[in-house]
Amino acid sequence: MKICFIPIDNRPVCYNLASDIASIDKDIEFFIPPRHYLGDLTKIADIENILNWLEGLSEIDSVILSLDTIAYGGLIPSRRGKESFEEITKRIYKLKEILEKKKAKIYAFSSIMRISNNNYNEEEKEYWSEYGKKIFDYSFNLHKYGNNDSSGIPDEILNDYLETRKRNFEINKTYLKWQNEGFFETLIFSKDDCAEYGLNVKEAYEIEQLGGFTKTGADEIPLTLLARSIKKDIKVFIQFTEPDSKNLISNYEDVSIEKSVLGQLELGGFKISNNKDDSDLILIVNNFRKKQGELVMGWETESFNREFIVPRKPFAIADVRYANGADNKFVKSLLNEMDNVNLSHIFYGYSGWNTSANTLGSLLAGVKVRFNANKYNDNAFKRLQAIRLLDDWAYQANVRSQIKSPCDIKDKMRPFEKIVEKLLDYDYKPEYSYPWNRKFEIEIKI
């Protein structure tokens, strides 16, 4: 199977993770643009070279495509860029022309521009540092109450923001026209960092009324589409660690954790089984009580506090009790259980990366590739699990809180490395770096 994959940007979870998942099956030929073509926190993607690279590929079965990369140069530039609607339209029609010649199935997504509820402008326009929270409140109140009071926001800033939103919304409506022409095998509009109300939520509703499909999440959606492109019937039984709380809504999302799980399974092309014994795999969801914790923001929640018994059939674990990292008590219980019994033949993966949707989408992509593998690569699977455990558990849930800024963390990570090495029976030498020069994400190379 020959798969072309164009990511959102060059972050490890967007770029490396896709390749790591695909490598679990040696039968997959995976084509991804050179990393330096992709954008980062401050640089937009080299759109012309990506299009030239894409045009040069031949005999592709599927294209997994972040439309924002071609339209704006990446997810972050989609909020920051000043290009006109006409300039962006010219780019995406060139993309369409190239893809029409490929005769491949196209699985694509485009973002509905988010509205972050804070004054951090690291990923937004400069004025977000002063007016971000006010713009969020304006958007929320306008949608919920019809109140268009914009006091405290200068007219030129509000107009610029609304014009950017309008531009992106019109581009998304262009994709809807292509969908009606049968251009896409699957087209998703992502809802990134959602609240219950806001202009982004209103746009999502309008897109749905026009026949579009919206999905809460963003960074994981290309991975979920990767799973969808692999045609394999897998019956999944969902097992929540806190079944009485599955109706609660995760941080940065607008649907319950149960609906988030069901949505990811549906988009990934899985089947839901209501019978554990009849299922092919058990998806264990370590969900939260009352409210999801958030390690970055310091929001605590009640951790997993009992013995965990791993099922004796294929299983995978989505650890969503906290956003941005693992639940330490749950992982400790999991490690104890897996240390006592050799479960390598039925362990299909762990993830605790960022939001609930991020965790679920990336986990299920790995599950789908492994289940479908014509030429299974056990070493690649262990490598993927080592990276996830070292990142989501060791770094995000432990080491990150011990440092003030990017620094050498080898000594702090070494105790965790030994545990993961024993657990996976995997001899490896990890290296750590900060690709965007911030604590939020690390890159782990093995």
Coordinates of C-alpha atoms in Angstrom, one line a residue:
M1 CA 0.0 0.0 0.0
K2 CA 1.4 3.4 -1.0
I3 CA 0.4 6.3 1.2
C4 CA 1.3 10.0 0.8
F5 CA 1.0 12.0 4.0
I6 CA 1.2 15.8 4.2
P7 CA 1.2 16.9 7.8
I8 CA 0.1 20.2 9.5
D9 CA 3.7 21.2 10.5
N10 CA 7.0 19.8 11.5
R11 CA 6.3 19.0 15.2
P12 CA 7.3 15.4 16.2
V13 CA 3.6 14.4 16.9
C14 CA 2.6 15.7 13.4
Y15 CA 5.7 14.6 11.4
N16 CA 7.6 11.7 13.1
L17 CA 4.6 10.1 14.7
A18 CA 2.9 9.4 11.4
S19 CA 6.1 7.7 10.0
D20 CA 6.6 5.8 13.2
I21 CA 3.1 4.4 13.0
A22 CA 3.3 3.5 9.3
S23 CA 6.6 1.7 9.9
I24 CA 4.8 -1.0 12.0
D25 CA 3.8 -2.6 8.7
K26 CA 6.8 -3.1 6.3
D27 CA 4.3 -3.5 3.5
I28 CA 3.3 0.2 3.7
E29 CA 5.3 2.5 1.4
F30 CA 5.1 5.9 3.2
F31 CA 5.8 9.1 1.4
I32 CA 6.1 12.3 3.4
P33 CA 7.6 15.7 2.3
P34 CA 11.2 16.6 3.5
R35 CA 10.8 17.9 7.0
H36 CA 12.4 21.3 6.2
Y37 CA 9.6 21.9 3.8
L38 CA 7.1 22.0 6.7
G39 CA 6.4 25.0 8.8
D40 CA 7.0 25.5 12.5
L41 CA 6.1 28.0 15.2
T42 CA 7.5 31.0 13.3
K43 CA 8.0 29.8 9.8
I44 CA 5.3 28.9 7.2
A45 CA 5.7 25.8 5.0
D46 CA 7.5 26.0 1.7
I47 CA 4.2 25.5 -0.2
E48 CA 5.7 25.6 -3.7
N49 CA 8.3 22.9 -3.0
I50 CA 5.6 20.7 -1.3
L51 CA 3.4 21.0 -4.4
N52 CA 6.4 20.1 -6.6
W53 CA 7.3 17.2 -4.4
L54 CA 3.7 16.0 -4.6
E55 CA 3.5 16.3 -8.3
G56 CA 6.6 14.2 -8.7
L57 CA 5.1 11.2 -6.9
S58 CA 3.5 8.4 -8.9
E59 CA 1.4 5.3 -8.2
I60 CA -0.1 6.5 -4.9
D61 CA -3.1 4.6 -3.4
S62 CA -4.1 7.3 -0.8
V63 CA -3.3 10.9 0.1
I64 CA -3.6 12.0 3.7
L65 CA -3.7 15.8 3.5
S66 CA -3.7 18.8 5.8
L67 CA -5.3 21.4 3.6
D68 CA -4.1 24.2 5.9
T69 CA -0.5 23.3 4.9
I70 CA -1.1 24.2 1.3
A71 CA -3.7 27.0 1.8
Y72 CA -1.9 28.9 4.6
G73 CA 1.5 27.2 5.2
G74 CA 0.3 25.4 8.3
L75 CA -2.2 25.4 11.1
I76 CA -0.6 28.3 13.0
P77 CA -0.2 30.5 9.8
S78 CA -3.9 29.9 9.1
R79 CA -4.6 32.2 12.1
R80 CA -1.7 34.6 11.5
G81 CA -1.3 34.9 7.8
K82 CA -2.3 38.1 5.9
E83 CA -2.8 36.6 2.4
S84 CA -5.9 37.4 0.5
F85 CA -8.7 35.0 -0.3
E86 CA -7.7 35.2 -4.0
E87 CA -4.0 34.3 -3.2
I88 CA -5.1 31.3 -1.2
T89 CA -7.6 30.2 -3.8
K90 CA -4.9 30.1 -6.4
R91 CA -2.8 27.8 -4.2
I92 CA -5.5 25.3 -3.5
Y93 CA -6.7 25.1 -7.1
K94 CA -3.1 24.2 -8.1
L95 CA -3.3 21.5 -5.4
K96 CA -6.6 20.2 -6.9
E97 CA -5.1 20.1 -10.4
I98 CA -2.2 18.0 -9.2
L99 CA -4.3 15.6 -7.2
E100 CA -6.8 15.0 -9.9
K101 CA -4.0 13.5 -12.0
K102 CA -3.0 11.1 -9.3
K103 CA -6.3 9.1 -9.3
A104 CA -5.7 8.4 -5.6
K105 CA -8.2 8.4 -2.7
I106 CA -8.0 11.7 -0.9
Y107 CA -8.5 11.9 2.9
A108 CA -8.3 15.5 3.9
F109 CA -9.1 17.9 6.7
S110 CA -9.2 21.7 7.1
S111 CA -9.4 23.5 10.4
I112 CA -12.2 25.8 11.6
M113 CA -10.2 28.7 13.0
R114 CA -10.0 28.4 16.8
I115 CA -10.6 31.0 19.5
S116 CA -8.3 30.4 22.4
N117 CA -9.5 31.6 25.8
N118 CA -6.4 33.4 27.0
N119 CA -4.0 36.2 26.3
Y120 CA -1.1 34.0 25.0
N121 CA -0.1 35.0 21.5
E122 CA 2.5 32.4 20.9
E123 CA 0.4 30.8 18.2
E124 CA -1.9 33.7 17.4
K125 CA -1.6 37.3 16.0
E126 CA 0.4 39.8 18.0
Y127 CA -2.7 41.5 19.5
W128 CA -3.8 38.3 21.2
S129 CA -1.5 39.1 24.1
E130 CA -3.7 42.0 25.0
Y131 CA -7.1 41.3 23.5
G132 CA -7.3 37.5 23.2
K133 CA -9.6 36.9 26.2
K134 CA -11.8 39.8 25.2
I135 CA -12.2 38.5 21.7
F136 CA -13.1 35.1 23.1
D137 CA -15.7 36.6 25.4
Y138 CA -17.1 38.7 22.5
S139 CA -17.3 35.6 20.3
F140 CA -18.9 33.5 23.1
N141 CA -21.5 36.2 24.0
L142 CA -22.4 36.9 20.4
H143 CA -23.1 33.3 19.7
K144 CA -24.9 32.4 23.0
Y145 CA -26.8 35.6 23.7
G146 CA -26.7 37.6 20.4
N147 CA -24.8 40.3 22.3
N148 CA -22.4 42.1 20.0
D149 CA -20.9 44.4 22.6
S150 CA -17.2 44.7 21.6
S151 CA -16.2 47.4 24.2
G152 CA -12.6 47.2 25.1
I153 CA -11.5 45.9 21.7
P154 CA -10.3 48.5 19.2
D155 CA -12.3 48.5 15.9
E156 CA -9.3 47.9 13.7
I157 CA -8.3 44.8 15.7
L158 CA -11.8 43.3 15.8
N159 CA -12.2 44.0 12.1
D160 CA -8.9 42.3 11.3
Y161 CA -9.9 39.3 13.4
L162 CA -13.3 39.0 11.8
E163 CA -11.9 39.4 8.3
T164 CA -9.4 36.6 8.9
R165 CA -12.3 34.4 10.1
K166 CA -14.4 35.2 7.1
R167 CA -11.5 34.5 4.7
N168 CA -10.9 31.0 6.2
F169 CA -14.6 30.2 6.3
E170 CA -14.9 31.0 2.6
I171 CA -12.0 28.8 1.8
N172 CA -13.7 26.0 3.8
K173 CA -16.8 26.5 1.7
T174 CA -14.7 26.1 -1.4
Y175 CA -13.7 22.6 -0.1
L176 CA -17.4 21.8 0.4
K177 CA -17.9 22.5 -3.3
W178 CA -15.1 20.1 -4.2
Q179 CA -16.7 17.5 -1.9
N180 CA -20.0 17.8 -3.8
E181 CA -18.0 17.1 -7.0
G182 CA -16.8 13.8 -5.5
F183 CA -13.2 15.0 -5.2
F184 CA -12.6 13.7 -1.6
E185 CA -12.9 10.2 -0.3
T186 CA -13.3 11.8 3.1
L187 CA -13.3 15.5 4.1
I188 CA -13.2 16.6 7.7
F189 CA -13.5 20.1 9.2
S190 CA -11.7 20.2 12.6
K191 CA -12.8 22.0 15.7
D192 CA -9.6 22.8 17.6
D193 CA -9.8 24.0 21.3
C194 CA -13.6 24.3 21.4
A195 CA -15.9 25.9 24.0
E196 CA -19.6 25.3 24.0
Y197 CA -20.3 28.6 22.2
G198 CA -18.3 30.9 19.9
L199 CA -18.0 32.0 16.3
N200 CA -16.0 28.8 15.6
V201 CA -18.9 26.7 16.9
K202 CA -21.4 28.7 14.9
E203 CA -19.3 28.2 11.7
A204 CA -19.1 24.4 12.4
Y205 CA -22.9 24.3 12.6
E206 CA -23.2 26.2 9.3
I207 CA -20.7 23.8 7.6
E208 CA -22.8 20.8 8.9
Q209 CA -25.9 22.5 7.4
L210 CA -24.1 22.6 4.1
G211 CA -23.3 18.9 4.2
G212 CA -19.9 19.1 5.8
F213 CA -18.6 16.8 8.5
T214 CA -17.0 18.4 11.6
K215 CA -14.9 16.8 14.2
T216 CA -13.5 18.0 17.5
G217 CA -9.7 17.9 17.5
A218 CA -7.0 18.9 15.1
D219 CA -3.4 17.5 15.3
E220 CA -4.5 13.9 15.5
I221 CA -7.0 14.0 12.6
P222 CA -4.4 13.2 9.9
L223 CA -3.5 10.1 11.9
T224 CA -7.2 9.1 12.3
L225 CA -7.5 9.5 8.5
L226 CA -4.5 7.3 8.1
A227 CA -6.4 4.7 10.1
R228 CA -9.5 5.2 7.9
S229 CA -7.5 4.7 4.7
I230 CA -6.6 1.2 5.9
K231 CA -9.6 -1.0 5.2
K232 CA -9.8 -3.5 8.0
D233 CA -12.8 -4.5 10.1
I234 CA -11.9 -4.3 13.8
K235 CA -14.6 -4.7 16.4
V236 CA -13.7 -2.6 19.5
F237 CA -15.2 -2.9 23.0
I238 CA -14.9 0.4 25.0
Q239 CA -14.0 0.0 28.7
F240 CA -14.0 3.2 30.8
T241 CA -12.2 3.2 34.1
E242 CA -14.8 5.6 35.3
P243 CA -18.0 4.5 33.5
D244 CA -20.3 6.8 35.6
S245 CA -18.3 9.8 34.3
K246 CA -18.2 9.1 30.6
N247 CA -20.7 11.9 29.9
L248 CA -18.3 14.6 31.2
I249 CA -16.6 17.0 28.7
S250 CA -12.8 17.1 28.3
N251 CA -10.8 20.3 28.4
Y252 CA -10.5 22.0 25.0
E253 CA -13.4 20.0 23.6
D254 CA -17.1 20.5 23.2
V255 CA -18.4 16.9 23.4
S256 CA -18.4 14.3 26.2
I257 CA -15.5 11.9 26.5
E258 CA -17.8 9.1 25.4
K259 CA -18.8 10.9 22.2
S260 CA -15.1 11.8 21.6
V261 CA -14.2 8.1 21.8
L262 CA -17.1 7.1 19.6
G263 CA -16.3 9.8 17.1
Q264 CA -12.6 8.8 16.8
L265 CA -13.6 5.1 16.3
E266 CA -16.1 6.0 13.6
L267 CA -13.7 8.3 11.7
G268 CA -10.9 5.7 12.0
G269 CA -13.1 3.1 10.4
F270 CA -13.6 0.8 13.4
K271 CA -16.7 -1.1 14.4
I272 CA -18.2 -0.7 17.9
S273 CA -18.9 -4.0 19.8
N274 CA -21.2 -4.1 22.8
N275 CA -19.9 -7.5 23.7
K276 CA -16.4 -7.8 25.2
D277 CA -16.1 -11.5 24.3
D278 CA -17.1 -10.9 20.7
S279 CA -14.7 -8.0 20.2
D280 CA -11.3 -8.0 18.5
L281 CA -9.8 -5.5 20.8
I282 CA -10.6 -3.7 24.1
L283 CA -10.1 0.0 24.2
I284 CA -9.4 1.0 27.8
V285 CA -10.1 4.7 28.4
N286 CA -8.7 6.0 31.7
N287 CA -11.2 8.8 32.0
F288 CA -11.7 11.4 34.7
R289 CA -14.2 12.1 37.5
K290 CA -15.7 15.6 37.9
K291 CA -13.2 17.4 35.6
Q292 CA -10.3 16.4 33.5
G293 CA -6.9 17.4 35.0
E294 CA -4.4 19.6 33.1
L295 CA -0.8 19.2 33.8
V296 CA 0.4 22.3 32.0
M297 CA -2.0 24.6 33.8
G298 CA -1.7 22.8 37.1
W299 CA -5.4 21.7 37.3
E300 CA -5.6 18.7 39.5
T301 CA -8.1 15.9 39.3
E302 CA -8.7 12.6 41.2
S303 CA -6.1 10.1 40.0
F304 CA -6.8 6.4 39.3
N305 CA -6.7 4.9 42.8
R306 CA -7.2 1.1 42.6
E307 CA -5.6 -1.9 41.1
F308 CA -5.9 -2.2 37.4
I309 CA -6.5 -5.6 35.8
V310 CA -5.4 -5.8 32.2
P311 CA -7.7 -8.0 30.0
R312 CA -6.3 -11.2 28.6
K313 CA -7.0 -10.3 25.0
P314 CA -5.8 -7.6 22.6
F315 CA -6.1 -4.2 24.3
A316 CA -4.9 -0.6 23.9
I317 CA -5.0 2.3 26.4
A318 CA -6.1 5.9 26.0
D319 CA -5.0 7.7 29.1
V320 CA -7.2 10.9 29.2
R321 CA -7.6 11.5 32.9
Y322 CA -5.2 14.5 32.4
A323 CA -4.7 16.7 29.3
N324 CA -1.1 17.1 28.3
G325 CA 0.3 13.9 29.9
A326 CA -0.2 10.7 31.8
D327 CA -1.9 9.8 35.0
N328 CA 1.0 8.6 37.1
K329 CA -1.0 6.3 39.4
F330 CA -2.7 4.6 36.5
V331 CA 0.6 4.1 34.7
K332 CA 2.2 2.7 37.9
S333 CA -0.7 0.2 38.2
L334 CA -0.4 -0.7 34.5
L335 CA 3.4 -1.3 34.8
N336 CA 2.9 -3.5 37.8
E337 CA 0.4 -5.6 36.0
M338 CA 2.5 -5.9 32.8
D339 CA 5.6 -6.7 34.8
N340 CA 3.9 -9.7 36.3
V341 CA 2.6 -11.2 33.1
N342 CA 4.1 -11.2 29.6
L343 CA 1.4 -9.3 27.6
S344 CA 3.5 -8.3 24.7
H345 CA 1.4 -10.3 22.2
I346 CA -1.8 -8.6 23.2
F347 CA -0.6 -5.1 24.1
Y348 CA -1.5 -2.8 21.1
G349 CA -0.5 0.5 22.5
Y350 CA -0.6 3.3 25.0
S351 CA -1.1 7.1 24.5
G352 CA -1.6 10.0 26.8
W353 CA -0.7 12.8 24.4
N354 CA -2.3 16.2 24.9
T355 CA -6.1 16.5 24.5
S356 CA -8.4 13.5 24.6
A357 CA -8.9 13.7 20.8
N358 CA -5.1 13.8 20.3
T359 CA -4.6 10.7 22.5
L360 CA -7.4 8.7 20.9
G361 CA -6.6 9.5 17.3
S362 CA -2.9 8.7 17.5
L363 CA -3.5 5.5 19.5
L364 CA -6.1 4.1 17.2
A365 CA -3.9 4.8 14.1
G366 CA -1.2 2.5 15.6
V367 CA -3.8 -0.1 16.5
K368 CA -5.2 -0.1 12.9
V369 CA -1.8 -0.5 11.3
R370 CA -0.7 -3.3 13.6
F371 CA -3.9 -5.2 13.2
N372 CA -3.7 -4.9 9.4
A373 CA 0.0 -5.4 9.1
N374 CA 1.0 -7.8 6.3
K375 CA 4.6 -7.6 7.4
Y376 CA 4.5 -6.8 11.1
N377 CA 7.6 -5.0 12.4
D378 CA 7.8 -5.7 16.2
N379 CA 10.8 -3.5 16.6
A380 CA 9.0 -0.5 15.1
F381 CA 6.0 -1.1 17.4
K382 CA 8.3 -1.2 20.5
R383 CA 10.0 2.0 19.3
L384 CA 6.7 3.8 19.0
Q385 CA 5.6 2.6 22.5
A386 CA 8.9 3.7 24.0
I387 CA 8.6 7.2 22.6
R388 CA 5.0 7.5 23.8
L389 CA 5.8 6.3 27.3
L390 CA 8.9 8.5 27.6
D391 CA 7.1 11.6 26.2
D392 CA 3.5 11.3 27.6
W393 CA 4.5 9.7 31.0
A394 CA 8.1 10.3 31.8
Y395 CA 8.5 13.8 30.4
Q396 CA 5.0 15.4 30.4
A397 CA 3.8 14.0 33.7
N398 CA 7.0 14.1 35.6
V399 CA 10.2 15.7 34.3
R400 CA 8.6 18.7 32.7
S401 CA 7.5 20.1 36.0
Q402 CA 11.1 19.9 37.3
I403 CA 12.5 22.3 34.7
K404 CA 12.0 26.0 34.1
S405 CA 13.1 26.1 30.4
P406 CA 14.5 23.8 27.7
C407 CA 17.6 22.1 29.1
D408 CA 19.5 18.8 29.2
I409 CA 17.1 16.2 30.7
K410 CA 19.1 13.0 30.2
D411 CA 19.8 12.4 33.8
K412 CA 16.2 13.0 34.8
M413 CA 14.9 10.7 32.1
R414 CA 17.2 7.8 32.8
P415 CA 15.2 6.1 35.6
F416 CA 12.1 6.1 33.3
E417 CA 14.2 4.8 30.4
K418 CA 15.2 1.7 32.4
I419 CA 11.5 1.0 33.4
V420 CA 10.4 1.3 29.7
E421 CA 13.3 -0.8 28.5
K422 CA 12.4 -3.7 30.9
L423 CA 8.7 -3.4 30.1
L424 CA 9.1 -3.6 26.4
D425 CA 12.1 -5.8 26.3
Y426 CA 13.7 -3.2 24.1
D427 CA 17.3 -2.1 24.0
Y428 CA 17.4 1.5 22.9
K429 CA 19.3 4.8 23.3
P430 CA 17.0 7.9 23.2
E431 CA 18.1 11.4 22.5
Y432 CA 16.1 14.5 23.5
S433 CA 15.6 17.9 21.9
Y434 CA 13.2 20.8 21.9
P435 CA 12.2 21.3 18.2
W436 CA 10.2 24.5 18.9
N437 CA 12.5 25.7 21.7
R438 CA 9.8 25.5 24.3
K439 CA 8.9 23.1 27.1
F440 CA 5.6 22.2 25.6
E441 CA 6.9 19.4 23.3
I442 CA 10.1 17.4 23.2
E443 CA 11.4 15.3 20.4
I444 CA 12.6 11.8 21.2
K445 CA 14.9 10.1 18.7
I446 CA 15.7 6.4 19.0

